[in-house]
Short mmCIF file of C-alpha atoms in Angstrom, two decimals:
data_model
loop_
_atom_site.label_atom_id
_atom_site.label_comp_id
_atom_site.label_asym_id
_atom_site.label_seq_id
_atom_site.Cartn_x
_atom_site.Cartn_y
_atom_site.Cartn_z
CA MET A 1 -49.62 -9.21 17.31
CA ALA A 2 -50.61 -12.84 17.18
CA GLY A 3 -50.77 -14.31 13.72
CA SER A 4 -48.65 -11.73 11.95
CA LEU A 5 -45.28 -12.30 10.34
CA ASP A 6 -43.27 -10.21 12.79
CA ALA A 7 -39.83 -10.50 14.37
CA GLY A 8 -41.13 -13.29 16.58
CA TRP A 9 -42.09 -15.27 13.49
CA ALA A 10 -38.70 -14.60 11.93
CA VAL A 11 -37.03 -16.02 15.04
CA ALA A 12 -39.31 -19.06 14.91
CA TRP A 13 -38.45 -19.49 11.22
CA ALA A 14 -34.72 -19.42 11.93
CA ARG A 15 -35.12 -21.92 14.80
CA ARG A 16 -37.26 -24.23 12.69
CA THR A 17 -34.71 -24.02 9.85
CA ALA A 18 -31.97 -25.07 12.25
CA GLN A 19 -34.09 -28.04 13.26
CA VAL A 20 -34.90 -29.26 9.73
CA VAL A 21 -31.39 -28.71 8.45
CA THR A 22 -30.05 -30.78 11.34
CA GLU A 23 -32.65 -33.48 10.73
CA ASN A 24 -31.68 -33.57 7.04
CA ARG A 25 -27.95 -33.35 7.64
CA GLU A 26 -27.26 -36.89 6.39
CA LEU A 27 -29.47 -36.44 3.32
CA LEU A 28 -27.69 -33.22 2.33
CA ILE A 29 -24.29 -34.77 2.94
CA GLU A 30 -25.21 -37.72 0.76
CA LEU A 31 -26.60 -35.55 -2.06
CA ASP A 32 -23.51 -33.38 -1.97
CA ARG A 33 -21.17 -36.36 -1.85
CA GLN A 34 -22.66 -37.59 -5.11
CA ILE A 35 -21.95 -34.43 -7.08
CA GLY A 36 -19.90 -32.09 -4.88
CA ASP A 37 -17.51 -32.25 -1.96
CA GLY A 38 -19.92 -33.69 0.59
CA ASP A 39 -19.80 -30.83 3.05
CA HIS A 40 -23.17 -29.14 2.49
CA GLY A 41 -25.07 -30.88 5.30
CA GLU A 42 -22.24 -30.42 7.76
CA ASN A 43 -21.73 -26.78 6.85
CA LEU A 44 -25.39 -25.80 7.06
CA THR A 45 -25.86 -27.64 10.34
CA ARG A 46 -22.89 -25.83 11.81
CA GLY A 47 -24.16 -22.50 10.51
CA PHE A 48 -27.70 -22.79 11.79
CA THR A 49 -26.51 -24.22 15.11
CA ALA A 50 -24.50 -21.02 15.46
CA VAL A 51 -27.64 -19.05 14.58
CA LEU A 52 -29.48 -20.81 17.43
CA ALA A 53 -26.73 -19.84 19.84
CA LYS A 54 -26.94 -16.22 18.70
CA LEU A 55 -30.72 -16.20 19.13
CA ASP A 56 -30.42 -17.75 22.59
CA ALA A 57 -27.97 -15.03 23.58
CA LEU A 58 -30.27 -12.18 22.56
CA GLU A 59 -31.30 -10.09 25.53
CA GLU A 60 -34.38 -8.75 23.84
CA GLN A 61 -36.42 -9.56 20.78
CA PRO A 62 -35.17 -7.74 17.64
CA ALA A 63 -37.36 -4.83 16.63
CA ASP A 64 -38.20 -6.01 13.14
CA VAL A 65 -37.97 -8.93 10.74
CA GLY A 66 -34.94 -7.46 8.97
CA ALA A 67 -32.90 -7.41 12.18
CA VAL A 68 -33.46 -11.14 12.63
CA LEU A 69 -32.57 -11.90 9.01
CA LYS A 70 -29.41 -9.82 9.27
CA LEU A 71 -28.35 -11.78 12.34
CA VAL A 72 -28.88 -15.00 10.37
CA ALA A 73 -26.95 -13.56 7.40
CA THR A 74 -23.85 -12.51 9.27
CA THR A 75 -23.79 -15.70 11.34
CA LEU A 76 -24.03 -17.92 8.26
CA MET A 77 -21.33 -15.96 6.46
CA SER A 78 -18.99 -16.42 9.42
CA THR A 79 -19.68 -20.05 10.17
CA VAL A 80 -20.66 -21.88 6.99
CA GLY A 81 -17.69 -22.88 4.88
CA GLY A 82 -17.91 -23.59 1.19
CA ALA A 83 -20.10 -21.67 -1.22
CA ALA A 84 -23.25 -22.07 0.89
CA GLY A 85 -22.15 -19.51 3.49
CA PRO A 86 -21.71 -16.60 1.10
CA LEU A 87 -24.75 -17.62 -0.96
CA TYR A 88 -27.19 -18.02 1.93
CA GLY A 89 -25.54 -15.15 3.76
CA THR A 90 -26.07 -12.80 0.85
CA ALA A 91 -29.65 -14.04 0.36
CA TYR A 92 -30.52 -13.30 4.00
CA LEU A 93 -28.63 -10.02 3.90
CA ARG A 94 -30.48 -8.75 0.84
CA ALA A 95 -33.75 -10.00 2.30
CA ALA A 96 -32.97 -8.16 5.54
CA LYS A 97 -32.55 -4.90 3.65
CA VAL A 98 -36.18 -4.94 2.45
CA THR A 99 -37.76 -6.24 5.65
CA GLY A 100 -37.01 -3.50 8.17
CA LEU A 101 -40.67 -3.73 9.10
CA PRO A 102 -42.55 -4.68 12.28
CA GLU A 103 -44.52 -7.21 10.26
CA LEU A 104 -44.75 -8.45 6.68
CA ASP A 105 -47.83 -8.30 4.49
CA SER A 106 -48.08 -10.41 1.34
CA GLY A 107 -46.27 -7.82 -0.76
CA ALA A 108 -43.42 -7.67 1.75
CA VAL A 109 -43.11 -11.45 1.73
CA VAL A 110 -42.74 -11.32 -2.05
CA ALA A 111 -40.16 -8.52 -1.76
CA MET A 112 -38.22 -10.56 0.81
CA LEU A 113 -38.11 -13.63 -1.44
CA GLU A 114 -37.19 -11.58 -4.50
CA ALA A 115 -34.34 -9.94 -2.61
CA GLY A 116 -33.10 -13.35 -1.43
CA LEU A 117 -33.09 -14.70 -4.96
CA GLU A 118 -31.32 -11.58 -6.19
CA GLY A 119 -28.60 -12.08 -3.57
CA ILE A 120 -28.03 -15.66 -4.67
CA VAL A 121 -27.93 -14.71 -8.34
CA VAL A 122 -25.59 -11.78 -7.76
CA ARG A 123 -23.22 -13.87 -5.65
CA GLY A 124 -23.41 -17.16 -7.53
CA LYS A 125 -23.84 -15.74 -11.04
CA ALA A 126 -26.03 -18.70 -11.94
CA GLY A 127 -29.23 -18.69 -13.96
CA THR A 128 -32.06 -21.20 -13.98
CA GLY A 129 -31.44 -24.68 -15.32
CA GLU A 130 -27.85 -24.81 -14.04
CA LYS A 131 -28.62 -27.21 -11.20
CA THR A 132 -28.21 -24.77 -8.33
CA MET A 133 -30.13 -23.06 -5.52
CA VAL A 134 -31.54 -20.73 -8.18
CA ASP A 135 -33.65 -23.60 -9.51
CA ALA A 136 -35.55 -23.75 -6.22
CA TRP A 137 -35.72 -20.01 -5.54
CA THR A 138 -36.87 -18.88 -8.98
CA PRO A 139 -40.11 -20.92 -9.08
CA ALA A 140 -40.63 -20.01 -5.41
CA VAL A 141 -40.57 -16.30 -6.23
CA GLU A 142 -42.83 -16.81 -9.25
CA ALA A 143 -45.34 -18.74 -7.16
CA ALA A 144 -45.20 -16.10 -4.42
CA VAL A 145 -45.89 -13.31 -6.89
CA ALA A 146 -48.84 -15.20 -8.37
CA ALA A 147 -50.28 -15.96 -4.93
CA SER A 148 -49.87 -12.41 -3.72
CA ASP A 149 -51.48 -11.04 -6.89
CA ALA A 150 -54.40 -13.39 -6.29
CA GLY A 151 -54.90 -11.89 -2.85
CA ALA A 152 -53.40 -14.68 -0.75
CA SER A 153 -52.47 -14.10 2.90
CA PRO A 154 -48.77 -13.79 3.81
CA ALA A 155 -48.79 -17.35 5.17
CA ALA A 156 -50.41 -18.63 1.96
CA VAL A 157 -47.83 -16.79 -0.13
CA LEU A 158 -45.07 -18.58 1.78
CA ALA A 159 -46.87 -21.90 1.39
CA ALA A 160 -47.04 -21.42 -2.38
CA ALA A 161 -43.36 -20.47 -2.47
CA ALA A 162 -42.33 -23.51 -0.42
CA GLU A 163 -44.29 -25.88 -2.59
CA ALA A 164 -42.77 -24.46 -5.76
CA ALA A 165 -39.27 -24.58 -4.22
CA ARG A 166 -39.70 -28.27 -3.40
CA ALA A 167 -40.87 -29.01 -6.96
CA GLY A 168 -38.00 -26.94 -8.34
CA ALA A 169 -35.47 -28.83 -6.24
CA GLU A 170 -36.82 -32.17 -7.41
CA ALA A 171 -36.67 -30.98 -11.01
CA THR A 172 -32.89 -30.47 -10.72
CA THR A 173 -32.30 -34.24 -10.77
CA PRO A 174 -31.93 -34.69 -14.55
CA LEU A 175 -29.98 -31.44 -15.02
CA VAL A 176 -26.30 -31.22 -15.88
CA ALA A 177 -24.51 -28.78 -13.59
CA THR A 178 -22.66 -25.88 -15.18
CA LYS A 179 -21.94 -23.87 -12.02
CA GLY A 180 -20.25 -24.71 -8.77
CA ARG A 181 -18.26 -27.75 -7.76
CA ALA A 182 -20.73 -30.13 -9.42
CA SER A 183 -19.91 -28.61 -12.81
CA TYR A 184 -16.53 -30.36 -12.73
CA LEU A 185 -18.46 -33.62 -13.13
CA GLY A 186 -20.14 -32.48 -16.34
CA GLU A 187 -22.61 -35.06 -17.64
CA ARG A 188 -22.05 -37.23 -14.60
CA SER A 189 -23.86 -34.65 -12.44
CA ALA A 190 -27.15 -35.64 -14.09
CA GLY A 191 -29.33 -38.08 -12.13
CA HIS A 192 -28.71 -36.48 -8.71
CA GLN A 193 -30.84 -33.88 -6.97
CA ASP A 194 -28.92 -30.70 -6.27
CA PRO A 195 -28.07 -30.30 -2.56
CA GLY A 196 -28.28 -26.49 -2.62
CA ALA A 197 -31.71 -26.53 -4.23
CA THR A 198 -32.76 -29.15 -1.70
CA SER A 199 -31.66 -27.11 1.31
CA SER A 200 -33.32 -24.06 -0.23
CA ALA A 201 -36.61 -25.95 -0.26
CA LEU A 202 -36.07 -26.88 3.40
CA VAL A 203 -35.50 -23.25 4.34
CA LEU A 204 -38.63 -22.05 2.55
CA GLU A 205 -40.71 -24.93 3.91
CA ALA A 206 -39.62 -23.89 7.41
CA ALA A 207 -40.83 -20.37 6.64
CA ALA A 208 -44.20 -21.64 5.46
CA GLU A 209 -44.63 -24.06 8.40
CA THR A 210 -43.89 -21.45 11.03
CA ALA A 211 -46.20 -18.96 9.30
CA ALA A 212 -48.98 -21.54 9.13
CA ALA A 213 -48.52 -22.34 12.82
CA ILE A 214 -49.40 -18.79 13.86
CA ALA A 215 -51.95 -18.02 11.15
CA MET B 1 8.80 -4.23 6.20
CA THR B 2 5.69 -3.20 4.32
CA ALA B 3 6.67 -0.09 2.44
CA ALA B 4 4.64 -0.96 -0.66
CA PRO B 5 1.29 0.83 -1.04
CA VAL B 6 -0.44 -2.29 -2.34
CA ALA B 7 -0.89 -5.46 -0.27
CA LEU B 8 -1.82 -8.95 -1.47
CA VAL B 9 -4.39 -11.21 0.14
CA LEU B 10 -4.32 -14.91 -0.77
CA VAL B 11 -7.64 -16.66 -0.22
CA SER B 12 -7.48 -20.42 -0.56
CA HIS B 13 -9.50 -23.41 0.62
CA SER B 14 -6.30 -24.74 2.11
CA ALA B 15 -4.35 -22.94 4.82
CA THR B 16 -1.24 -24.81 3.71
CA LEU B 17 -1.66 -23.77 0.09
CA ALA B 18 -2.21 -20.10 0.96
CA GLU B 19 0.79 -20.08 3.27
CA GLY B 20 2.97 -21.82 0.69
CA VAL B 21 2.10 -19.33 -2.02
CA ARG B 22 2.63 -16.49 0.45
CA GLU B 23 6.10 -17.84 1.20
CA LEU B 24 6.91 -18.13 -2.51
CA ALA B 25 5.76 -14.62 -3.36
CA ALA B 26 7.28 -13.08 -0.23
CA GLN B 27 10.72 -14.40 -1.14
CA MET B 28 10.62 -12.30 -4.27
CA ALA B 29 8.78 -9.33 -2.80
CA PRO B 30 9.84 -8.84 0.80
CA GLU B 31 8.64 -5.22 0.88
CA VAL B 32 5.04 -6.23 0.21
CA LEU B 33 2.49 -7.12 2.86
CA ILE B 34 1.19 -10.51 1.75
CA ILE B 35 -1.49 -12.10 3.90
CA ALA B 36 -2.55 -15.74 3.66
CA ALA B 37 -6.21 -16.34 4.42
CA GLY B 38 -6.58 -20.06 3.81
CA GLY B 39 -8.73 -22.78 5.28
CA ASP B 40 -11.97 -22.71 7.23
CA GLY B 41 -10.38 -21.22 10.33
CA ALA B 42 -10.82 -24.45 12.26
CA GLY B 43 -8.06 -26.52 10.72
CA GLY B 44 -10.13 -27.85 7.83
CA LEU B 45 -10.54 -27.16 4.14
CA GLY B 46 -12.83 -24.29 3.19
CA THR B 47 -12.86 -20.53 3.24
CA SER B 48 -13.58 -18.43 6.29
CA PHE B 49 -15.53 -15.19 6.24
CA ASP B 50 -13.81 -14.13 9.46
CA LEU B 51 -10.30 -14.89 8.20
CA VAL B 52 -10.88 -13.03 4.94
CA GLU B 53 -12.48 -10.09 6.76
CA GLN B 54 -9.52 -9.91 9.11
CA ALA B 55 -7.03 -10.18 6.24
CA LEU B 56 -8.72 -7.43 4.23
CA GLY B 57 -8.83 -5.20 7.30
CA GLU B 58 -5.12 -5.63 7.86
CA ALA B 59 -4.30 -5.30 4.16
CA THR B 60 -6.19 -2.01 3.76
CA ALA B 61 -4.95 -0.46 7.00
CA ASP B 62 -2.84 2.71 6.71
CA GLY B 63 -4.57 3.61 3.45
CA ARG B 64 -3.16 0.68 1.50
CA SER B 65 -4.98 -0.88 -1.43
CA ALA B 66 -5.26 -4.63 -1.72
CA VAL B 67 -5.31 -7.12 -4.55
CA VAL B 68 -7.04 -10.39 -3.67
CA LEU B 69 -6.13 -13.68 -5.34
CA THR B 70 -8.38 -16.70 -4.95
CA ASP B 71 -8.27 -20.38 -5.76
CA LEU B 72 -11.64 -22.14 -6.22
CA GLY B 73 -15.11 -20.62 -6.65
CA SER B 74 -16.26 -20.20 -3.07
CA ALA B 75 -13.10 -18.29 -2.21
CA VAL B 76 -14.41 -15.65 -4.60
CA LEU B 77 -17.89 -15.80 -3.05
CA THR B 78 -16.52 -15.44 0.46
CA THR B 79 -14.39 -12.47 -0.54
CA GLU B 80 -17.33 -10.78 -2.29
CA SER B 81 -19.51 -11.35 0.77
CA VAL B 82 -16.93 -9.69 2.98
CA LEU B 83 -16.79 -6.76 0.56
CA GLU B 84 -20.57 -6.44 0.68
CA LEU B 85 -20.39 -5.77 4.42
CA LEU B 86 -17.23 -3.62 4.47
CA ASP B 87 -17.37 0.17 4.57
CA GLU B 88 -17.57 1.47 1.03
CA ASP B 89 -14.39 3.51 1.22
CA VAL B 90 -12.47 0.41 2.30
CA ALA B 91 -14.18 -1.91 -0.19
CA ALA B 92 -13.29 0.52 -2.99
CA ARG B 93 -9.60 -0.10 -2.29
CA VAL B 94 -9.93 -3.88 -2.62
CA HIS B 95 -9.63 -5.49 -6.04
CA LEU B 96 -10.36 -9.10 -6.87
CA ALA B 97 -8.12 -10.48 -9.58
CA ASP B 98 -9.38 -13.15 -11.94
CA ALA B 99 -5.99 -14.76 -12.22
CA PRO B 100 -4.08 -17.99 -11.59
CA PHE B 101 -3.26 -18.28 -7.89
CA VAL B 102 0.45 -19.03 -7.92
CA GLU B 103 1.64 -17.18 -11.02
CA ALA B 104 -0.40 -14.08 -10.19
CA ALA B 105 0.86 -14.00 -6.61
CA VAL B 106 4.43 -13.93 -7.86
CA ALA B 107 3.80 -11.44 -10.67
CA ALA B 108 1.64 -9.12 -8.56
CA GLY B 109 4.03 -9.37 -5.63
CA VAL B 110 7.03 -8.36 -7.68
CA THR B 111 5.11 -5.51 -9.30
CA ALA B 112 3.85 -4.29 -5.93
CA ALA B 113 7.39 -4.45 -4.58
CA GLY B 114 8.38 -1.84 -7.14
CA GLY B 115 5.89 0.55 -5.52
CA ALA B 116 3.44 0.29 -8.41
CA PRO B 117 -0.12 1.61 -8.04
CA VAL B 118 -2.95 -0.87 -7.56
CA GLY B 119 -4.08 -0.81 -11.20
CA GLU B 120 -0.66 -1.92 -12.28
CA VAL B 121 -0.44 -4.67 -9.66
CA LEU B 122 -3.85 -5.92 -10.74
CA GLY B 123 -2.74 -5.75 -14.36
CA ALA B 124 0.30 -7.88 -13.58
CA ALA B 125 -1.89 -10.46 -11.85
CA VAL B 126 -4.36 -10.65 -14.72
CA ALA B 127 -1.59 -10.74 -17.32
CA ALA B 128 -0.08 -13.72 -15.51
CA GLY B 129 -3.16 -15.64 -16.58
CA ALA B 130 -3.09 -14.48 -20.17
CA GLY B 131 -0.91 -17.37 -21.18
CA PHE B 132 2.74 -17.88 -21.74
CA PRO B 133 4.55 -14.97 -23.32
CA HIS B 134 5.54 -16.90 -26.42
CA ALA B 135 1.88 -17.43 -27.15
CA VAL B 136 0.60 -13.93 -26.54
CA GLY B 137 3.53 -11.58 -26.93
CA ALA B 138 4.64 -9.31 -24.11
CA GLY B 139 1.91 -9.66 -21.55
CA GLY B 140 3.76 -9.07 -18.34
CA VAL B 141 4.42 -6.07 -16.21
CA GLU B 142 4.23 -3.39 -18.81
CA PRO B 143 4.42 -0.09 -16.90
CA GLU B 144 1.54 1.45 -18.84
CA ALA B 145 -0.80 -1.48 -18.25
CA GLY B 146 -3.44 -0.39 -15.81
CA ALA B 147 -1.68 2.81 -14.81
CA ALA B 148 -5.05 4.54 -15.11
CA GLY B 149 -6.70 1.97 -12.90
CA GLU B 150 -7.69 -0.26 -15.77
CA PRO B 151 -7.01 -3.81 -14.71
CA SER B 152 -7.59 -5.55 -17.96
CA ALA B 153 -5.22 -3.95 -20.41
CA SER B 154 -5.11 -6.69 -22.97
CA PRO B 155 -1.80 -8.40 -23.59
CA ALA B 156 -2.04 -7.33 -27.21
CA ALA B 157 -2.06 -3.71 -26.10
CA ALA B 158 1.22 -4.11 -24.26
CA ALA B 159 4.44 -3.41 -26.07
CA ALA B 160 5.15 -5.80 -28.86
CA PRO B 161 8.65 -7.19 -28.49
CA ALA B 162 9.94 -5.83 -31.77
CA GLU B 163 8.51 -2.34 -31.34
CA PRO B 164 9.15 -0.93 -27.91
CA HIS B 165 6.93 1.90 -26.69
CA HIS B 166 9.56 4.54 -26.51
CA ALA B 167 10.72 4.09 -30.07
CA GLY B 168 9.73 7.67 -30.84
CA GLU B 169 11.79 9.10 -28.00
CA THR B 170 15.12 7.53 -28.77
CA ALA B 171 16.36 6.78 -32.19
CA ALA B 172 17.68 3.28 -31.61
CA PRO B 173 17.54 0.83 -28.74
CA ILE B 174 20.55 0.38 -26.51
CA THR B 175 21.61 -3.23 -26.87
CA ALA B 176 24.12 -5.41 -25.03
CA HIS B 177 24.91 -9.09 -24.59
CA VAL B 178 25.70 -10.88 -21.39
CA VAL B 179 26.41 -14.50 -20.50
CA VAL B 180 24.54 -16.13 -17.63
CA ARG B 181 27.16 -17.09 -15.05
CA ASN B 182 25.41 -18.57 -12.06
CA PRO B 183 25.01 -22.37 -12.14
CA MET B 184 21.22 -22.36 -11.74
CA GLY B 185 20.54 -19.73 -14.39
CA LEU B 186 17.57 -17.35 -14.31
CA HIS B 187 15.46 -19.26 -11.80
CA ALA B 188 12.81 -17.58 -9.67
CA ARG B 189 14.95 -15.48 -7.36
CA PRO B 190 17.29 -13.94 -9.97
CA ALA B 191 14.37 -13.39 -12.32
CA ALA B 192 12.58 -11.48 -9.57
CA VAL B 193 15.68 -9.43 -8.81
CA LEU B 194 16.04 -8.48 -12.49
CA ALA B 195 12.35 -7.77 -13.05
CA ARG B 196 12.14 -5.48 -10.04
CA MET B 197 15.30 -3.70 -11.11
CA MET B 198 14.05 -3.20 -14.68
CA ALA B 199 10.60 -2.05 -13.53
CA GLY B 200 12.30 0.75 -11.62
CA PHE B 201 13.77 2.41 -14.73
CA ASP B 202 11.99 4.70 -17.13
CA ALA B 203 12.77 2.39 -20.00
CA ALA B 204 11.19 -0.44 -21.96
CA VAL B 205 13.53 -3.40 -21.57
CA GLN B 206 13.45 -6.50 -23.72
CA VAL B 207 15.45 -9.63 -22.91
CA ASP B 208 15.65 -12.11 -25.76
CA GLY B 209 12.35 -10.73 -26.98
CA VAL B 210 10.43 -10.83 -23.70
CA ASN B 211 9.52 -8.11 -21.23
CA GLY B 212 12.47 -7.58 -18.88
CA ALA B 213 10.19 -6.25 -16.15
CA SER B 214 8.11 -9.43 -16.01
CA VAL B 215 9.36 -12.04 -13.58
CA LEU B 216 7.28 -14.74 -15.25
CA GLU B 217 8.55 -14.00 -18.72
CA LEU B 218 12.16 -13.95 -17.55
CA MET B 219 11.70 -17.28 -15.81
CA GLN B 220 10.08 -18.76 -18.88
CA LEU B 221 13.16 -17.97 -20.95
CA GLY B 222 14.65 -20.98 -19.21
CA ALA B 223 18.06 -19.35 -19.40
CA THR B 224 20.67 -21.70 -18.00
CA GLN B 225 24.36 -21.17 -17.24
CA GLY B 226 26.37 -20.27 -20.31
CA ARG B 227 23.50 -18.82 -22.34
CA THR B 228 24.04 -15.46 -23.95
CA LEU B 229 21.18 -13.04 -23.38
CA GLU B 230 20.49 -10.06 -25.57
CA VAL B 231 19.15 -7.13 -23.60
CA SER B 232 17.89 -4.04 -25.35
CA ALA B 233 16.12 -0.98 -24.03
CA THR B 234 14.56 2.22 -25.21
CA GLY B 235 13.46 5.29 -23.29
CA PRO B 236 15.14 7.99 -21.20
CA GLN B 237 16.89 5.50 -18.90
CA ALA B 238 17.68 2.88 -21.54
CA ARG B 239 21.44 3.05 -21.05
CA VAL B 240 21.41 2.77 -17.28
CA ALA B 241 18.85 -0.04 -17.42
CA VAL B 242 20.95 -2.10 -19.80
CA ASP B 243 24.10 -1.46 -17.74
CA ALA B 244 22.30 -2.50 -14.57
CA PHE B 245 21.00 -5.66 -16.20
CA VAL B 246 24.41 -6.64 -17.53
CA GLY B 247 26.01 -5.89 -14.18
CA ALA B 248 23.53 -7.99 -12.24
CA VAL B 249 23.84 -10.98 -14.55
CA GLU B 250 27.64 -10.77 -14.56
CA GLU B 251 27.70 -10.73 -10.78
CA GLY B 252 25.83 -14.02 -10.84
CA PHE B 253 23.26 -12.94 -8.26
CA GLY B 254 25.57 -13.91 -5.43
CA GLU B 255 25.44 -17.52 -6.57
CA VAL B 256 28.93 -17.82 -8.07
#
């Protein structure tokens, strides 16, 4: 059905994510070089390029949103080195488990985002304020819940989540990292935007853009 | 030769590091299946979901359990992600040890080589990170540690050097003295030989106050040629354990 967040949208989201991650490869590499090991942009580009190849090889459209997200999850886990593979992989995997639906309404979008955040928290064991992906995903989920409660459409829920994720990512700049590779820098990690939070915002912005395009 | 019921999987960001630690542990525990899963699978640094998945599959084949040792953070994340997608009955046989990579590989390998159950192997790995024995008391491969599947038997719960577990079963410990004969002393290989031998007896063996069944503690004695060791044991096989220890040291481990 045109305009609904179905498997076709999920495929478009994954393809758009591959595009924006590739476009922002240098930015992510640079952010990660400042406080980590510099591989985040390279790793994510490799992972989502592999996702594109998997999507291209599909003989028929997956039946539901969850099937697409699971394909993304397993591909990222296999192809993204570093911590990003397991973290994003688990986020997509948990999200896939609650989206075995032909299409997502606003409540299902919220459930998907909540499951993604849960996956990242379970795997990374980070809380908010630790300069990680969690600092983008947590405000995104909160904004999605508020929008859904206010009766927003699925696309508007994603738009609210993406906006909050971007703001959350930008707010990581002054933070001192206590998790992940950046934590080895201690105080010196302050003053740099977190690469994982930044790529998280890109992923959620891709979701919102592709939803808006069909709304 | 992989007779031991517990395998080790070494997950490192570096293929070279994983392979080096595998080599080190395998020298002391040839009966144990030890699989190196290092690097990103494409010749670079990183951890590979596919390599870890493959390693865990091989490690848990034939009903074996596996203890996984990791280096940096994302090695843990990758392993946990693989576990999330494995069949539950397989995942239940895989145990992640929060332990130092090199020391735990050696300690767990030697314990596994003695045919120990997975709880005990895990206990040996975790105890290897509990600090040096002189700081924490006997924290090594105490047979009771983790025998019930409890990985984190605290070092303090293990036998204190002065009061062996089996004190109630035998009136007094069997004690003997033996002089180290081989030129290089109790370095890694002889320590492993002794620890595996001592772990096989139903006896609590102390060597100069440390656990005789712990390869790390024996190595940390720093016993060089000419040093006199005091070995004492309690328990049903105390006598034969002490005799075996003295015999092995006197033979010089084939190095004299």
